[in-house]
PDB file of C-alpha atoms in Angstrom:
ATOM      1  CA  UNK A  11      10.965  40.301  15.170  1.00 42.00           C
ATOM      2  CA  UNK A  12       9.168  43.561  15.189  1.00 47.00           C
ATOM      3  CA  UNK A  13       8.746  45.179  11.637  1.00 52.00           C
ATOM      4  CA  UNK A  14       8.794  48.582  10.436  1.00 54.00           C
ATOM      5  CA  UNK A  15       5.152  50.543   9.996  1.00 58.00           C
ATOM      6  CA  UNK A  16       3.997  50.932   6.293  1.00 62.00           C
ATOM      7  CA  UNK A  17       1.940  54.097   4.958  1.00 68.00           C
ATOM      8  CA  UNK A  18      -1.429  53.660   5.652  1.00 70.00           C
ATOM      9  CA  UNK A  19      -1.707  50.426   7.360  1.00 67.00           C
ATOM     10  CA  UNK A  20      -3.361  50.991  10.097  1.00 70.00           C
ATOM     11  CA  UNK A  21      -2.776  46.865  11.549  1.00 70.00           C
ATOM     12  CA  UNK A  22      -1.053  46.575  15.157  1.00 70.00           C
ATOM     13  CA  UNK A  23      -0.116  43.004  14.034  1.00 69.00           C
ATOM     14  CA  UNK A  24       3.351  42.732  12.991  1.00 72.00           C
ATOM     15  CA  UNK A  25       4.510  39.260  12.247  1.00 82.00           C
ATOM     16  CA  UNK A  26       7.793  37.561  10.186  1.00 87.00           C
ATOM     17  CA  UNK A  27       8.469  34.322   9.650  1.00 90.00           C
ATOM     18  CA  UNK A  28      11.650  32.177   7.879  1.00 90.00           C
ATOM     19  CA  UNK A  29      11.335  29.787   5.255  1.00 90.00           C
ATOM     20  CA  UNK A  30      13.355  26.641   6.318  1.00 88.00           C
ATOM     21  CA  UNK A  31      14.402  23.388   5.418  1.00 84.00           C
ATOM     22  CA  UNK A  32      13.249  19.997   6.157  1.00 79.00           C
ATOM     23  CA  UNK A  33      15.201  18.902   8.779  1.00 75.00           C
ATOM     24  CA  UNK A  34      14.776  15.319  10.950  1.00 69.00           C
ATOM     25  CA  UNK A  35      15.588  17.188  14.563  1.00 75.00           C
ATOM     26  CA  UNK A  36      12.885  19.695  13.961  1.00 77.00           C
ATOM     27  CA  UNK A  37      12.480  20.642  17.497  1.00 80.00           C
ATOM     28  CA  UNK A  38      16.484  22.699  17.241  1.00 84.00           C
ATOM     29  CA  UNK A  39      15.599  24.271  14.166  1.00 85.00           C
ATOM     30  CA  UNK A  40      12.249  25.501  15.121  1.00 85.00           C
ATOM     31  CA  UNK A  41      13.660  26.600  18.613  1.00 86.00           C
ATOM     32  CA  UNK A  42      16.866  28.402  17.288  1.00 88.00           C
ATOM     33  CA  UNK A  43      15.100  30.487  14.610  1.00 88.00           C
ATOM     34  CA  UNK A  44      11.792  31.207  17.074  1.00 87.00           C
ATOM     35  CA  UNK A  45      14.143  32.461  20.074  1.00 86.00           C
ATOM     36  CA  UNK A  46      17.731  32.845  19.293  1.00 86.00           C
ATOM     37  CA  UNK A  47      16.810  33.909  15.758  1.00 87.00           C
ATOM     38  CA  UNK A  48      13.486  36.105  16.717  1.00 87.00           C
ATOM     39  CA  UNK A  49      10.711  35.058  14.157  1.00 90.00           C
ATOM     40  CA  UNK A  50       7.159  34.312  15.119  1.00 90.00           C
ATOM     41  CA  UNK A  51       7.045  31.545  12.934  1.00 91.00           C
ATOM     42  CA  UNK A  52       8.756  29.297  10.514  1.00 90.00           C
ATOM     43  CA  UNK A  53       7.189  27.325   7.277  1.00 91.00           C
ATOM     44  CA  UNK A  54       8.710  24.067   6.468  1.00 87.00           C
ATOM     45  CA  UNK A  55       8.010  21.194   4.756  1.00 86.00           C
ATOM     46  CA  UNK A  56       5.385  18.492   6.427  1.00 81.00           C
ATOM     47  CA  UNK A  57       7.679  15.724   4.898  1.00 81.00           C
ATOM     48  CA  UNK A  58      11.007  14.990   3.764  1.00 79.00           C
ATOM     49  CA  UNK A  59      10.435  16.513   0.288  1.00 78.00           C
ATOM     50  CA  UNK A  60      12.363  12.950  -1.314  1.00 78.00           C
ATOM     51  CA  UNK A  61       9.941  11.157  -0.478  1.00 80.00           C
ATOM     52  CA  UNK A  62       8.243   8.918  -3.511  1.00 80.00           C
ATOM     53  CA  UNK A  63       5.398   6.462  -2.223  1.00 79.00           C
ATOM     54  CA  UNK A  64       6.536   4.367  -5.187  1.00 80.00           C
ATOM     55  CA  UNK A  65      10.435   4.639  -4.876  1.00 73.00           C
ATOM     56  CA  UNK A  66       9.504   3.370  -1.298  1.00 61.00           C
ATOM     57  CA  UNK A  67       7.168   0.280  -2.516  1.00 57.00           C
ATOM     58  CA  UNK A  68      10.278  -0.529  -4.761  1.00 57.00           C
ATOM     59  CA  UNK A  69      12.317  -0.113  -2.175  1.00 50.00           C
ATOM     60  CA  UNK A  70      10.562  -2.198   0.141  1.00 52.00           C
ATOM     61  CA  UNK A  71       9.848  -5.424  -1.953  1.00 54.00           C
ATOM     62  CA  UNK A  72      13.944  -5.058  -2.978  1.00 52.00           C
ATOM     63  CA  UNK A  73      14.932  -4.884   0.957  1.00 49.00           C
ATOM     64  CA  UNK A  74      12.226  -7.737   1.934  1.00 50.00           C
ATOM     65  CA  UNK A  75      13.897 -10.045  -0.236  1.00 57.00           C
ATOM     66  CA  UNK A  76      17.292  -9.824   0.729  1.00 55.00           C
ATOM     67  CA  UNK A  77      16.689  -8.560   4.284  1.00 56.00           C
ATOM     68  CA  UNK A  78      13.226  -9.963   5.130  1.00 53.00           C
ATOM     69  CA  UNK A  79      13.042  -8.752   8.517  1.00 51.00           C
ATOM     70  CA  UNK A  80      14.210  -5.416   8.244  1.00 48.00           C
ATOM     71  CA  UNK A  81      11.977  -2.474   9.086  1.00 48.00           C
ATOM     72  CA  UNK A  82      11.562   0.318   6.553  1.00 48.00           C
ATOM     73  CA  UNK A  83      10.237   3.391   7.408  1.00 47.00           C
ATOM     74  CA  UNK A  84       6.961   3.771   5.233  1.00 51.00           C
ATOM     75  CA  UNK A  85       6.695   7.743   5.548  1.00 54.00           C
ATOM     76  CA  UNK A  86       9.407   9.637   6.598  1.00 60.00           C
ATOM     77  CA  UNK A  87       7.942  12.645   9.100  1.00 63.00           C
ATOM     78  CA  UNK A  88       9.661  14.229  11.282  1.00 60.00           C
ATOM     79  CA  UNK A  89      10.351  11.737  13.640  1.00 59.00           C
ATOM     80  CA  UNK A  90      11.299  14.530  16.444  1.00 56.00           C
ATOM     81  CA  UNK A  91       7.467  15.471  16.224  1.00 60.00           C
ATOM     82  CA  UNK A  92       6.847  14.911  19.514  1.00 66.00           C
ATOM     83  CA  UNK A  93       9.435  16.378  21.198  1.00 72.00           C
ATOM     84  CA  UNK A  94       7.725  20.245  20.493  1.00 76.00           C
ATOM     85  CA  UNK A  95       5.179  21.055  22.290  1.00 79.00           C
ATOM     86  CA  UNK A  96       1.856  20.986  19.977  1.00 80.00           C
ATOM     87  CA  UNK A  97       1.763  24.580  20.889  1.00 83.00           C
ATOM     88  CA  UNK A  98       4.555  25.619  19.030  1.00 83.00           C
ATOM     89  CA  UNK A  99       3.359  23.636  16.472  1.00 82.00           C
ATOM     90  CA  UNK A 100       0.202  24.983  16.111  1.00 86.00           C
ATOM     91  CA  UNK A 101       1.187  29.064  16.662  1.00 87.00           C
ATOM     92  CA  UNK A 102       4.514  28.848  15.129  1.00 88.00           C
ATOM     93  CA  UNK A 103       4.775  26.478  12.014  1.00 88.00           C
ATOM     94  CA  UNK A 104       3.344  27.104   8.689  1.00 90.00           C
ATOM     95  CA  UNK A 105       3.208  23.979   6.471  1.00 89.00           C
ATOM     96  CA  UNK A 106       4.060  23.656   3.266  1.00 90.00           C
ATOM     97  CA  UNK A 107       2.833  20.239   0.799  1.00 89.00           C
ATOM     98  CA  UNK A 108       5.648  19.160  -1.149  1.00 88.00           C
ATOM     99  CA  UNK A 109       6.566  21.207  -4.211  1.00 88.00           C
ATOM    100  CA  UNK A 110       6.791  18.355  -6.291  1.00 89.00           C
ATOM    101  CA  UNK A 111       2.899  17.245  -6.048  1.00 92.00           C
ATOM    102  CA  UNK A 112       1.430  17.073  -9.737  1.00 94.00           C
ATOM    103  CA  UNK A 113      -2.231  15.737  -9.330  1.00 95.00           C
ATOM    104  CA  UNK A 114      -2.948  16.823 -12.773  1.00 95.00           C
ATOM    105  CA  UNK A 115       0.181  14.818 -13.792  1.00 93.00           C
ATOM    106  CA  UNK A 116      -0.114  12.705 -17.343  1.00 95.00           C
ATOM    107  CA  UNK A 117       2.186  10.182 -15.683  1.00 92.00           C
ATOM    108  CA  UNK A 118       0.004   7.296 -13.678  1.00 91.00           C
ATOM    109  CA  UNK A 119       2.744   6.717 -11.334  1.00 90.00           C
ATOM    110  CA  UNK A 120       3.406  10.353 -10.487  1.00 90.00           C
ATOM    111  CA  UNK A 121      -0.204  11.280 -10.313  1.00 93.00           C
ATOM    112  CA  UNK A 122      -1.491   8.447  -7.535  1.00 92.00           C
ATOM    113  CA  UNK A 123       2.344   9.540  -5.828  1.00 90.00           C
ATOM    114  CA  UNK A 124       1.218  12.856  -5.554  1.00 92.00           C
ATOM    115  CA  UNK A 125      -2.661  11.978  -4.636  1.00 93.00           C
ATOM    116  CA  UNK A 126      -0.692   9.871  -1.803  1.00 90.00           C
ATOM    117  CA  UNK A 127       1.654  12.350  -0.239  1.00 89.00           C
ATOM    118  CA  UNK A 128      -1.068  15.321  -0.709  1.00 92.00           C
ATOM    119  CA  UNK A 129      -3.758  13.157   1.192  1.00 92.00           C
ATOM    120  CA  UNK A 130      -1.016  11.812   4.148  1.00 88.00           C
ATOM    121  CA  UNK A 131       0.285  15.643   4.470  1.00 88.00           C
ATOM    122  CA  UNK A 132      -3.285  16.758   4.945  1.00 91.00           C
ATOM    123  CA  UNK A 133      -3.431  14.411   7.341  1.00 89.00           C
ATOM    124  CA  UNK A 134      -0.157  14.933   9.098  1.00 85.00           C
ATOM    125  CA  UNK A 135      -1.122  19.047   9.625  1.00 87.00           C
ATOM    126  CA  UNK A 136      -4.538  18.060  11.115  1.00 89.00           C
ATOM    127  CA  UNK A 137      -2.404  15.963  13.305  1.00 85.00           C
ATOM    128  CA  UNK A 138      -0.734  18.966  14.609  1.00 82.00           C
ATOM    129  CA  UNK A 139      -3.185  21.569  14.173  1.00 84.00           C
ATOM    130  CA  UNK A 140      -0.807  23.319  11.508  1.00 81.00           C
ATOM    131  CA  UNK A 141      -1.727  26.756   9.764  1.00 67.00           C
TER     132      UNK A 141
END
């Protein structure tokens, strides 16, 4: 999406980008709003942003009792990750760690949760080369 010329910049680089939600079929949004929407790039969320490491643990321990073989999903990324083309991710997504991250936090539980999900979405942008 070509944008307008400002006093005294003398830059040939003009870029925009849309701030989107998290979304599990990534690869439609990022598509729609790179081609049919003309952006150069979007920033979204590396992980669903409701994810708690320790809502999950109690989660997990409450569904292996009564369901003892059932598979939970330990970190919820975007599980249509591989379906874009690490090129797109790497050019045209700008991550963004979870809003709710508090490492400073007095609160034990929410300071390891957020030392967690900070370290895994670190990891998870490495993964794809993210901005």
């Amino acid at each position: 999406m070509p944008l307008g010329i400002r006093e005294g910049d003398t830059s040939k680089t003009r870029n925009c980008g849309v701030e989107i939600k998290y979304d599990f079929i990534m690869h439609r949004v990022i598509s729609y709003n790179i081609r049919s929407g003309g952006f150069d790039f979007v920033v979204t969320p590396l992980i669903d942003p409701r994810y708690r490491p320790s809502l999950w643990r109690k989660h997990e321990s409450s569904m292996a009792k009564h369901k003892p073989h059932a598979q939970i999903l330990r970190v919820p990324y975007v599980k249509s990750d591989r379906t874009v083309h690490p090129a797109v991710w790497k050019v045209h997504v700008v991550g963004k760690i979870s809003p709710w991250i508090d490492l400073d936090s007095e609160d034990g539980t929410l300071k390891l949760d957020s030392e967690t999900v900070l370290k895994q979405e670190i990891a998870y942008a490495s993964y794809h080369s993210l901005q």
